[in-house]
Coordinates of N, CA, C and O in Angstrom, one line a residue:
Q1 N 118.2 90.9 60.3 CA 119.1 91.8 61.0 C 118.7 92.0 62.5 O 117.5 92.4 62.7
L2 N 119.5 91.7 63.4 CA 119.2 91.9 64.8 C 119.1 93.4 65.2 O 119.9 94.2 64.8
Q3 N 118.1 93.7 66.0 CA 117.9 95.1 66.5 C 118.8 95.4 67.7 O 119.2 96.6 67.8
L4 N 119.2 94.4 68.5 CA 120.1 94.6 69.6 C 121.2 93.6 69.5 O 120.9 92.4 69.2
V5 N 122.4 94.0 69.7 CA 123.6 93.1 69.6 C 124.4 93.2 70.9 O 124.8 94.3 71.2
E6 N 124.6 92.1 71.6 CA 125.5 92.1 72.8 C 126.9 91.6 72.3 O 127.0 90.7 71.5
S7 N 127.9 92.1 72.9 CA 129.3 91.7 72.6 C 130.1 91.8 73.9 O 129.7 92.5 74.8
G8 N 131.3 91.2 73.8 CA 132.3 91.4 74.9 C 132.5 90.2 75.8 O 133.4 90.3 76.7
G9 N 131.7 89.2 75.7 CA 131.9 88.0 76.5 C 133.1 87.3 76.2 O 133.8 87.5 75.3
G10 N 133.4 86.3 77.1 CA 134.6 85.5 77.0 C 134.9 84.7 78.2 O 134.1 84.6 79.1
L11 N 136.1 84.1 78.2 CA 136.6 83.3 79.3 C 137.5 84.1 80.2 O 138.5 84.6 79.7
V12 N 137.2 84.2 81.5 CA 138.0 84.9 82.5 C 138.2 84.1 83.7 O 137.4 83.2 84.0
Q13 N 139.3 84.3 84.5 CA 139.5 83.7 85.7 C 138.7 84.3 86.8 O 138.4 85.5 86.7
P14 N 138.4 83.6 87.9 CA 137.7 84.3 89.0 C 138.5 85.5 89.5 O 139.7 85.4 89.6
G15 N 137.8 86.5 89.8 CA 138.4 87.8 90.2 C 138.7 88.7 89.0 O 139.0 89.9 89.3
G16 N 138.6 88.2 87.8 CA 138.8 89.0 86.7 C 137.6 89.9 86.3 O 136.6 90.0 87.0
S17 N 137.8 90.7 85.2 CA 136.8 91.7 84.7 C 136.5 91.5 83.3 O 137.3 91.0 82.5
L18 N 135.3 91.9 82.9 CA 134.8 91.9 81.5 C 133.9 93.2 81.4 O 133.3 93.6 82.3
R19 N 133.9 93.7 80.2 CA 133.0 94.8 79.8 C 132.2 94.4 78.7 O 132.7 94.1 77.6
L20 N 130.9 94.2 78.9 CA 129.9 93.9 77.8 C 129.3 95.1 77.2 O 129.1 96.1 77.9
S21 N 129.0 95.1 76.0 CA 128.4 96.2 75.3 C 127.0 95.7 74.6 O 126.9 94.6 74.2
C22 N 126.1 96.7 74.6 CA 124.8 96.5 73.9 C 124.6 97.7 73.0 O 124.7 98.8 73.4
T23 N 124.4 97.3 71.7 CA 124.2 98.4 70.7 C 123.0 98.1 69.8 O 122.7 96.9 69.7
A24 N 122.4 99.1 69.3 CA 121.3 99.0 68.4 C 121.6 99.7 67.1 O 122.2 100.7 67.0
S25 N 121.0 99.1 66.0 CA 121.2 99.7 64.7 C 120.0 100.4 64.2 O 120.1 101.2 63.2
E26 N 118.8 100.2 64.7 CA 117.6 100.7 64.2 C 116.9 101.7 65.1 O 115.8 102.3 64.7
F27 N 117.4 101.9 66.3 CA 116.7 102.9 67.2 C 117.8 103.4 68.2 O 118.8 102.9 68.4
A28 N 117.4 104.5 68.9 CA 118.3 105.1 69.8 C 118.1 104.6 71.2 O 116.9 104.6 71.7
L29 N 119.1 104.0 71.8 CA 119.0 103.4 73.1 C 118.6 104.4 74.2 O 118.0 104.0 75.2
D30 N 118.9 105.7 74.0 CA 118.6 106.7 75.1 C 117.1 107.0 75.1 O 116.7 107.7 76.0
N31 N 116.3 106.4 74.3 CA 114.9 106.6 74.4 C 114.2 105.5 75.3 O 113.0 105.5 75.5
Y32 N 115.0 104.6 75.8 CA 114.5 103.4 76.5 C 115.3 103.1 77.8 O 116.5 103.4 77.8
A33 N 114.6 102.6 78.8 CA 115.3 101.9 79.8 C 116.0 100.7 79.2 O 115.4 100.0 78.3
I34 N 117.2 100.4 79.6 CA 117.9 99.2 79.1 C 118.3 98.3 80.2 O 118.9 98.7 81.2
G35 N 117.9 97.0 80.1 CA 118.2 96.0 81.1 C 119.2 95.0 80.7 O 119.3 94.7 79.5
W36 N 119.9 94.5 81.6 CA 120.8 93.4 81.4 C 120.3 92.2 82.2 O 119.9 92.3 83.3
F37 N 120.3 91.0 81.5 CA 119.8 89.8 82.1 C 120.8 88.7 81.8 O 121.7 88.8 81.0
R38 N 120.7 87.6 82.5 CA 121.6 86.4 82.3 C 120.8 85.1 82.5 O 119.9 85.1 83.3
Q39 N 121.3 84.1 81.8 CA 120.7 82.8 82.0 C 121.9 81.8 82.1 O 122.6 81.6 81.1
A40 N 122.0 81.1 83.2 CA 123.0 80.0 83.4 C 122.4 78.7 83.0 O 121.2 78.5 83.1
P41 N 123.2 77.7 82.7 CA 122.7 76.4 82.4 C 121.8 75.8 83.5 O 122.2 75.8 84.6
G42 N 120.6 75.4 83.1 CA 119.7 74.8 84.1 C 119.0 75.7 85.0 O 118.3 75.3 85.9
K43 N 119.2 77.0 84.7 CA 118.5 78.0 85.6 C 117.6 79.0 84.7 O 117.8 79.1 83.5
E44 N 116.7 79.6 85.4 CA 115.8 80.6 84.7 C 116.6 81.9 84.4 O 117.6 82.2 85.1
R45 N 116.2 82.6 83.4 CA 116.7 83.9 83.2 C 116.5 84.9 84.3 O 115.4 84.9 84.9
E46 N 117.5 85.7 84.7 CA 117.3 86.6 85.8 C 117.8 88.0 85.4 O 118.7 88.1 84.6
G47 N 117.2 89.0 86.1 CA 117.7 90.3 85.8 C 119.0 90.6 86.6 O 119.2 90.1 87.7
V48 N 119.9 91.4 86.0 CA 121.2 91.7 86.5 C 121.3 93.2 86.9 O 121.7 93.6 88.0
A49 N 121.0 94.1 85.9 CA 121.1 95.5 86.1 C 120.2 96.2 85.1 O 119.8 95.7 84.1
C50 N 119.9 97.5 85.4 CA 119.0 98.3 84.5 C 119.5 99.7 84.7 O 119.9 100.2 85.7
I51 N 119.4 100.5 83.6 CA 119.6 101.9 83.6 C 118.4 102.6 82.9 O 117.9 102.1 81.9
T52 N 117.9 103.6 83.6 CA 116.7 104.3 83.1 C 117.1 105.3 82.1 O 118.2 105.6 81.9
T53 N 116.0 105.9 81.5 CA 116.3 107.0 80.5 C 116.9 108.2 81.2 O 117.6 109.0 80.5
S54 N 116.7 108.4 82.5 CA 117.3 109.5 83.2 C 118.7 109.2 83.8 O 119.3 110.1 84.4
G55 N 119.1 108.0 83.6 CA 120.4 107.6 84.1 C 120.5 106.9 85.4 O 121.6 106.5 85.9
A56 N 119.4 106.7 86.1 CA 119.3 106.0 87.3 C 119.6 104.5 87.1 O 119.2 104.0 86.0
T57 N 120.3 103.8 88.0 CA 120.6 102.4 87.8 C 120.1 101.6 89.0 O 119.9 102.1 90.1
N58 N 119.8 100.3 88.7 CA 119.4 99.3 89.6 C 120.2 98.1 89.4 O 120.5 97.7 88.3
Y59 N 120.4 97.3 90.5 CA 121.2 96.1 90.4 C 120.6 95.0 91.2 O 120.0 95.3 92.3
A60 N 120.8 93.8 90.8 CA 120.5 92.6 91.6 C 121.4 92.6 92.8 O 122.5 93.0 92.7
R61 N 120.9 92.0 93.8 CA 121.6 91.9 95.1 C 123.0 91.2 94.9 O 124.0 91.7 95.5
G62 N 123.0 90.2 94.1 CA 124.2 89.4 93.9 C 125.3 90.1 93.2 O 126.5 89.7 93.2
V63 N 125.0 91.2 92.4 CA 126.0 91.9 91.6 C 126.3 93.3 92.1 O 127.3 93.9 91.6
E64 N 125.5 93.9 92.9 CA 125.6 95.3 93.4 C 127.0 95.4 94.0 O 127.4 94.6 94.9
G65 N 127.7 96.5 93.6 CA 129.1 96.7 94.1 C 130.1 96.1 93.3 O 131.3 96.4 93.4
R66 N 129.8 95.1 92.4 CA 130.7 94.5 91.5 C 130.5 94.9 90.0 O 131.4 95.0 89.2
F67 N 129.2 95.1 89.6 CA 128.8 95.5 88.3 C 128.4 96.9 88.2 O 127.8 97.5 89.1
G68 N 128.6 97.5 87.0 CA 128.2 98.9 86.8 C 127.6 99.0 85.3 O 128.2 98.5 84.4
V69 N 126.5 99.7 85.2 CA 125.9 99.9 83.9 C 125.9 101.3 83.5 O 125.7 102.2 84.4
S70 N 126.2 101.7 82.3 CA 126.4 103.1 81.9 C 126.0 103.2 80.4 O 125.9 102.2 79.7
R71 N 125.8 104.5 80.0 CA 125.4 104.8 78.7 C 126.5 105.6 78.0 O 127.1 106.5 78.6
D72 N 126.7 105.4 76.7 CA 127.4 106.3 75.8 C 126.5 106.6 74.7 O 126.4 105.9 73.7
N73 N 125.7 107.7 74.8 CA 124.7 108.0 73.9 C 125.3 108.4 72.5 O 124.6 108.2 71.5
A74 N 126.5 109.0 72.5 CA 127.1 109.3 71.2 C 127.4 108.1 70.3 O 127.3 108.1 69.1
E75 N 127.7 107.0 71.0 CA 127.9 105.7 70.3 C 126.7 104.8 70.3 O 126.8 103.7 69.8
N76 N 125.6 105.3 70.9 CA 124.4 104.5 71.0 C 124.7 103.1 71.6 O 124.3 102.0 71.1
T77 N 125.3 103.1 72.7 CA 125.8 101.9 73.4 C 125.5 102.0 74.9 O 125.6 103.0 75.5
V78 N 125.1 100.9 75.4 CA 125.0 100.7 76.9 C 126.0 99.6 77.3 O 126.0 98.5 76.7
S79 N 126.8 99.8 78.3 CA 127.8 98.9 78.7 C 127.5 98.3 80.1 O 126.9 99.0 80.9
L80 N 128.0 97.1 80.3 CA 127.9 96.5 81.6 C 129.4 96.1 82.0 O 130.0 95.2 81.4
Q81 N 129.9 96.9 82.9 CA 131.3 96.6 83.5 C 131.1 95.6 84.6 O 130.4 95.8 85.6
M82 N 131.8 94.5 84.5 CA 131.7 93.4 85.5 C 133.1 93.2 86.1 O 134.0 92.8 85.4
N83 N 133.2 93.4 87.4 CA 134.4 93.2 88.1 C 134.3 92.1 89.2 O 133.2 91.8 89.6
N84 N 135.5 91.7 89.6 CA 135.5 90.6 90.6 C 134.6 89.5 90.3 O 133.8 89.0 91.1
L85 N 134.7 89.0 89.1 CA 133.8 87.9 88.6 C 134.0 86.6 89.4 O 135.1 86.3 89.8
R86 N 132.9 85.9 89.5 CA 132.8 84.7 90.3 C 132.3 83.6 89.3 O 131.7 83.8 88.4
P87 N 132.6 82.3 89.7 CA 132.2 81.2 88.8 C 130.7 81.2 88.6 O 130.2 80.9 87.5
D88 N 129.9 81.6 89.6 CA 128.4 81.6 89.4 C 127.9 82.8 88.6 O 126.7 82.9 88.4
D89 N 128.8 83.7 88.1 CA 128.5 84.7 87.1 C 128.4 84.1 85.7 O 128.0 84.7 84.8
T90 N 128.9 82.8 85.6 CA 128.9 82.2 84.3 C 127.5 82.1 83.7 O 126.6 81.5 84.4
A91 N 127.2 82.6 82.5 CA 125.9 82.6 81.9 C 126.0 83.2 80.6 O 127.0 83.8 80.2
V92 N 124.9 83.1 79.8 CA 124.7 83.9 78.6 C 124.1 85.2 79.0 O 123.0 85.2 79.7
Y93 N 124.7 86.4 78.7 CA 124.2 87.7 79.1 C 123.4 88.3 77.9 O 123.9 88.3 76.8
Y94 N 122.3 88.9 78.2 CA 121.4 89.6 77.2 C 121.1 91.0 77.6 O 121.0 91.3 78.8
C95 N 120.9 91.9 76.7 CA 120.4 93.2 77.0 C 119.0 93.3 76.3 O 118.6 92.5 75.5
N96 N 118.2 94.2 76.8 CA 116.9 94.4 76.2 C 116.5 95.9 76.5 O 117.0 96.6 77.3
R97 N 115.5 96.3 75.7 CA 114.9 97.7 75.9 C 113.5 97.6 76.4 O 112.8 96.6 76.2
G98 N 113.2 98.6 77.3 CA 111.9 98.6 77.9 C 111.0 99.7 77.3 O 111.4 100.8 76.9
R99 N 109.7 99.3 77.1 CA 108.7 100.2 76.7 C 107.4 99.8 77.2 O 107.0 98.6 77.2
S100 N 106.6 100.8 77.8 CA 105.3 100.5 78.4 C 105.4 99.4 79.4 O 104.5 98.5 79.5
D101 N 106.4 99.5 80.3 CA 106.6 98.5 81.4 C 106.8 97.1 80.9 O 106.5 96.1 81.6
R102 N 107.4 96.9 79.7 CA 107.7 95.6 79.1 C 109.1 95.6 78.5 O 109.6 96.6 78.1
W103 N 109.8 94.4 78.6 CA 111.0 94.2 77.8 C 110.6 93.6 76.5 O 110.0 92.6 76.4
I104 N 111.1 94.3 75.4 CA 110.5 94.1 74.1 C 111.4 93.6 73.0 O 111.0 93.1 72.0
T105 N 112.7 93.6 73.2 CA 113.7 93.3 72.2 C 114.9 92.5 72.7 O 115.8 93.1 73.3
W106 N 114.9 91.2 72.5 CA 116.0 90.4 73.0 C 117.0 90.2 71.9 O 116.7 90.1 70.7
G107 N 118.3 90.3 72.3 CA 119.4 90.0 71.3 C 119.8 88.6 71.4 O 119.1 87.7 71.9
Q108 N 121.0 88.3 70.7 CA 121.4 86.9 70.6 C 122.2 86.4 71.9 O 122.4 85.2 72.1
G109 N 122.6 87.3 72.7 CA 123.3 87.0 73.9 C 124.8 86.9 73.7 O 125.3 86.7 72.6
T110 N 125.6 87.0 74.8 CA 127.0 86.8 74.7 C 127.5 86.0 75.9 O 127.0 86.2 77.0
Q111 N 128.3 85.0 75.6 CA 128.7 84.0 76.7 C 129.8 84.5 77.6 O 130.8 85.0 77.1
V112 N 129.5 84.5 78.9 CA 130.5 84.8 79.9 C 130.8 83.5 80.7 O 129.9 82.9 81.2
T113 N 132.1 83.1 80.7 CA 132.5 81.9 81.4 C 133.6 82.3 82.4 O 134.6 82.9 82.0
V114 N 133.4 82.1 83.7 CA 134.3 82.4 84.8 C 134.8 81.1 85.3 O 134.1 80.3 86.0
S115 N 136.1 80.8 85.1 CA 136.7 79.5 85.5 C 138.2 79.6 85.6 O 138.8 80.4 85.0
S116 N 138.7 78.7 86.5 CA 140.1 78.6 86.7 C 140.8 77.7 85.7 O 142.0 77.6 85.6

C-alpha cells in the first residue's frame, strides 16, 4: 500500500491547466512540509513547489506565477494547480513529505503531457 498517491495528470494543450492532488492514507499531511517534483525524459528530477507546515510556499523560477500549491487539511490533500502549461512542463510529477530536512516518502507519480 502506497503511503503517498499522486493523481490528476493527463494530456493537455499548451496554455491549458491541470490540478494535481497528493493524498496520504497513513499519516496527516499537515504535519509535514510537502514538496512537488517532476522528472522529464532524459532529465534529472527537479523541485517544482513546496508548502511548509505554516502554509508558506516556494516555487521554482520556471513555474512561479503559473503554479500554485495549497492544502486542504480536512481532506488530507495537497494540490498543485498548474496554469498556462508549456510543452517543457511535460514530466512525471511526484509529491513527497519532509522530515528532519529530508524528503522521505516518494509516490508512484502522475504523468503530465503538454502537447498540441
